[in-house]
Coordinates of C-alpha atoms in Angstrom, one line a residue:
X3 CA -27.4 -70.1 -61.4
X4 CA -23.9 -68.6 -60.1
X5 CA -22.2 -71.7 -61.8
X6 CA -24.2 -70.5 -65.2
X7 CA -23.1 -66.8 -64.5
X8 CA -20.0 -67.6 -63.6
X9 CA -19.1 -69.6 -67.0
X10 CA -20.3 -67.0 -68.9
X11 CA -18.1 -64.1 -67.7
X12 CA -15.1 -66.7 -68.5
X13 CA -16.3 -66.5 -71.9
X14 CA -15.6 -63.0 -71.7
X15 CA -11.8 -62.2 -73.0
X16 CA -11.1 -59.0 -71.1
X17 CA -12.0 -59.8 -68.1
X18 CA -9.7 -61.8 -65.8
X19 CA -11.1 -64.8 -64.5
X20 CA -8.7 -66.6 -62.4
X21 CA -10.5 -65.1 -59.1
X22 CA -13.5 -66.4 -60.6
X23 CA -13.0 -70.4 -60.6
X24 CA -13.7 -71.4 -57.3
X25 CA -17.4 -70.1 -57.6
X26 CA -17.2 -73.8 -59.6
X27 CA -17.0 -75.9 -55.9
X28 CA -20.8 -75.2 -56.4
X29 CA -21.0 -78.1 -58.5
X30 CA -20.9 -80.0 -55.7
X31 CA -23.8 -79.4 -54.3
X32 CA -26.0 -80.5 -57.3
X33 CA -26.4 -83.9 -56.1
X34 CA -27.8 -82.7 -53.0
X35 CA -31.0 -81.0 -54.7
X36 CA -32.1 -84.8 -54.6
X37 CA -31.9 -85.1 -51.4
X38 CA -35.6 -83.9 -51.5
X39 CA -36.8 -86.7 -54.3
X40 CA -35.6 -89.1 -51.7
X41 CA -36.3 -89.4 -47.8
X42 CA -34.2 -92.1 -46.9
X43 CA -31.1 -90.8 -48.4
X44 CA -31.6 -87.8 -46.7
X45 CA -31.9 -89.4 -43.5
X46 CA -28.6 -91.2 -44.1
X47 CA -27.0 -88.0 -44.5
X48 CA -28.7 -86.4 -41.6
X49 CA -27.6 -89.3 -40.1
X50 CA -23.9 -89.1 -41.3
X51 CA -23.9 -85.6 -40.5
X52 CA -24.8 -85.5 -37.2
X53 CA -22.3 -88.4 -36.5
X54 CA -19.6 -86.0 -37.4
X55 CA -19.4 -83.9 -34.3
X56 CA -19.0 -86.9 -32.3
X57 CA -16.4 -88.7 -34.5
X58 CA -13.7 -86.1 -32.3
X59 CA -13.8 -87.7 -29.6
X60 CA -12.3 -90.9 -31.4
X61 CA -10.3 -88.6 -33.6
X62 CA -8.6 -87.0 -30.1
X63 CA -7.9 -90.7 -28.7
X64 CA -6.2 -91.5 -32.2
X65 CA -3.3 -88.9 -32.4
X66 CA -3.1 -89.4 -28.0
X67 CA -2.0 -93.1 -29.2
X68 CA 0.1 -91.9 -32.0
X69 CA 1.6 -89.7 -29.7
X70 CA 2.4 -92.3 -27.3
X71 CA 3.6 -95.1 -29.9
X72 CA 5.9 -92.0 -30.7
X73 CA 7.5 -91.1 -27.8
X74 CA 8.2 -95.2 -27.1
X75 CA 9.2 -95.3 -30.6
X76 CA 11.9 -92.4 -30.1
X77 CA 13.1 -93.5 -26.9
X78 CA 13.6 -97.6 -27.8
X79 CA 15.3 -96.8 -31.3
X80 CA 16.6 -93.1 -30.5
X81 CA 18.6 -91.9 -34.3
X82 CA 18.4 -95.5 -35.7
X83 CA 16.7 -93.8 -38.8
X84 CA 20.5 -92.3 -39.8
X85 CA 22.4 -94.9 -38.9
X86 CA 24.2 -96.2 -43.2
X87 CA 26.4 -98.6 -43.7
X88 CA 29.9 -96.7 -44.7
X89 CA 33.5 -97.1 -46.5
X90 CA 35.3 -95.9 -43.8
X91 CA 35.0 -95.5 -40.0
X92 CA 35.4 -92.1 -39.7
X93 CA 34.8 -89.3 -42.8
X94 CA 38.4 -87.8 -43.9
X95 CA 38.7 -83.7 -45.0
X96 CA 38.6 -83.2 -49.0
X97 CA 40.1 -80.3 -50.2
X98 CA 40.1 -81.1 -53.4
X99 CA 36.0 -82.1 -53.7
X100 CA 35.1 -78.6 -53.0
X101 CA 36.6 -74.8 -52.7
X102 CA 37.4 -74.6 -48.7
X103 CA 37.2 -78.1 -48.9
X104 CA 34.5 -80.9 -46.9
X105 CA 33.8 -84.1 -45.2
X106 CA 33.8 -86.5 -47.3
X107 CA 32.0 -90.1 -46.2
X108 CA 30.9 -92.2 -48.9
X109 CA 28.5 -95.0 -48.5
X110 CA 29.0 -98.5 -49.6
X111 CA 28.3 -99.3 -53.5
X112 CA 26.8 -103.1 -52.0
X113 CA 23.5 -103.9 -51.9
X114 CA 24.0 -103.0 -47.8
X115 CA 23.8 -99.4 -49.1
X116 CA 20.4 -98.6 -49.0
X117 CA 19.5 -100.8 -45.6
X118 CA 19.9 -99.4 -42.1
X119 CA 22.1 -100.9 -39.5
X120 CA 23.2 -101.3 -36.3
X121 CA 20.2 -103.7 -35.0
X122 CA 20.0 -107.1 -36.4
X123 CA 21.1 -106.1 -40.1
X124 CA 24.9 -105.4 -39.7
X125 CA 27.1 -104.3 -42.6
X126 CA 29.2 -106.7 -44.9
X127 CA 32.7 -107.2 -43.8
X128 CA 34.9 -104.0 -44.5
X129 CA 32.3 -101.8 -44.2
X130 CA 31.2 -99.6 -41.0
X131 CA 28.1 -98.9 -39.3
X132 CA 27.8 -95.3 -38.3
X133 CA 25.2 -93.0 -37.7
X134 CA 25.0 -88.9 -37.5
X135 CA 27.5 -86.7 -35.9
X136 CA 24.7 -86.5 -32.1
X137 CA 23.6 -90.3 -32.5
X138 CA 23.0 -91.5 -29.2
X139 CA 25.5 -94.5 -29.2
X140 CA 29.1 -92.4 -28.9
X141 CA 30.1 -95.9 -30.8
X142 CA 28.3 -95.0 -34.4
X143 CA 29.2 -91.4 -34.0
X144 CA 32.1 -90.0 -36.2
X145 CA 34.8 -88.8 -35.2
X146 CA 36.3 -85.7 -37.3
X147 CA 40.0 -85.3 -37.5
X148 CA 41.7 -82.9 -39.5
X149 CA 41.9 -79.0 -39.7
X150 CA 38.3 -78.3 -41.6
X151 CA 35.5 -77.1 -39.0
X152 CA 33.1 -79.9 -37.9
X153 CA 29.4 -79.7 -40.0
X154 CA 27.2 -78.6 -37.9
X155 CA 29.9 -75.7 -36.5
X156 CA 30.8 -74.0 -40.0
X157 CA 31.9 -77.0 -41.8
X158 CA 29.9 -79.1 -44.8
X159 CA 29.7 -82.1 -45.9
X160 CA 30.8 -83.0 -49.5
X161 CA 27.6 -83.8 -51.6
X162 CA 26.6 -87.0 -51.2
X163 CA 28.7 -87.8 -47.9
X164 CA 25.8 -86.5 -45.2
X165 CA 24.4 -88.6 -43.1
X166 CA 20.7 -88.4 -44.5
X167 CA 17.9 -89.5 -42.6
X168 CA 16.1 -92.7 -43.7
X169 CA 13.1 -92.0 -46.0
X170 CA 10.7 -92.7 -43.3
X171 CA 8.7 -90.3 -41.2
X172 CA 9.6 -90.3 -37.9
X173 CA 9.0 -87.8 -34.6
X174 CA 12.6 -88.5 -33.6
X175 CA 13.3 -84.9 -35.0
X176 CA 10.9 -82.9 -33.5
X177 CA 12.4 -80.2 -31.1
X178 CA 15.9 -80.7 -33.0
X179 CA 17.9 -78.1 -34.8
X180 CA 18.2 -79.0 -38.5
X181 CA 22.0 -79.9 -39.1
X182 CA 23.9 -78.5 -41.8

């Protein structure tokens, strides 16, 4: 009936409707009018139901494992996720790219480009494996020389040179600052 009513008054064009459509989630519960034309489907879903309740406990020792495979995940392969292969060793101040000028740090054009590095996939020759200004190996970290401010302390990068995170979702983040 409220569906009915409900379509009716849409039909209506000067009244607005918009607060109106979700009296259509009603739909779903034709299918359980049914229910009644057939006991044992109804005692599945009684059955299903009443399982629900005690599917948290399951659902509480899932995200305690997830959280655990997380926090040894973090501390094996701590900022792996920005580590790129580069041109250079170390990004170079651009005053040119931008007004009050950047970092500029290009990745490699090779097919190394869009891999991460630093484990058992290292760059091509000529090319450098470095990660994000507070990686935890002081080795890939960057090292910023020149007069511009550092990113991170009132300084940018030059679009396209920062040292994006791998698209992967990770909890190595959590906690942490977003970086300029």
């Amino acid at each position: 009936f409220v569906v009915v009513v409900s379509g009716i008054i849409e039909w209506i064009p000067f009244i607005e409707t918009s607060s109106l459509s979700f009296l259509r989630l009603f739909r779903v519960l034709r299918p359980l009018r049914s229910l009644k034309a057939y006991p044992e489907m109804q005692t599945i879903v009684n059955t299903t139901v009443s399982a629900i309740p005690k599917l948290g406990n399951v659902s509480i020792m899932g995200l305690f494992i997830y959280l655990v495979f997380a926090i040894v995940g973090i501390t094996l392969m701590p900022g792996v996720f920005y580590r790129r292969c580069r041109e250079t060793a170390n990004p170079w101040p651009c005053y040119d790219c931008e007004p009050g000028g950047c970092w500029q740090w290009n990745y490699t054009g090779t097919a190394s480009a869009g891999r991460l590095c630093g484990g058992r996939y290292m760059c091509e020759p000529g090319e450098f494996c470095r990660g994000h200004p507070e990686d935890v190996s002081e080795d890939l970290r960057p090292v910023f020389v020149g007069a511009l401010p550092i990113p991170g302390m009132n300084g940018r990068w030059c679009a396209g040179s920062e040292p994006a995170k791998f698209t992967m979702v990770g909890l190595d983040a959590v906690g942490v600052p977003e970086a300029d």
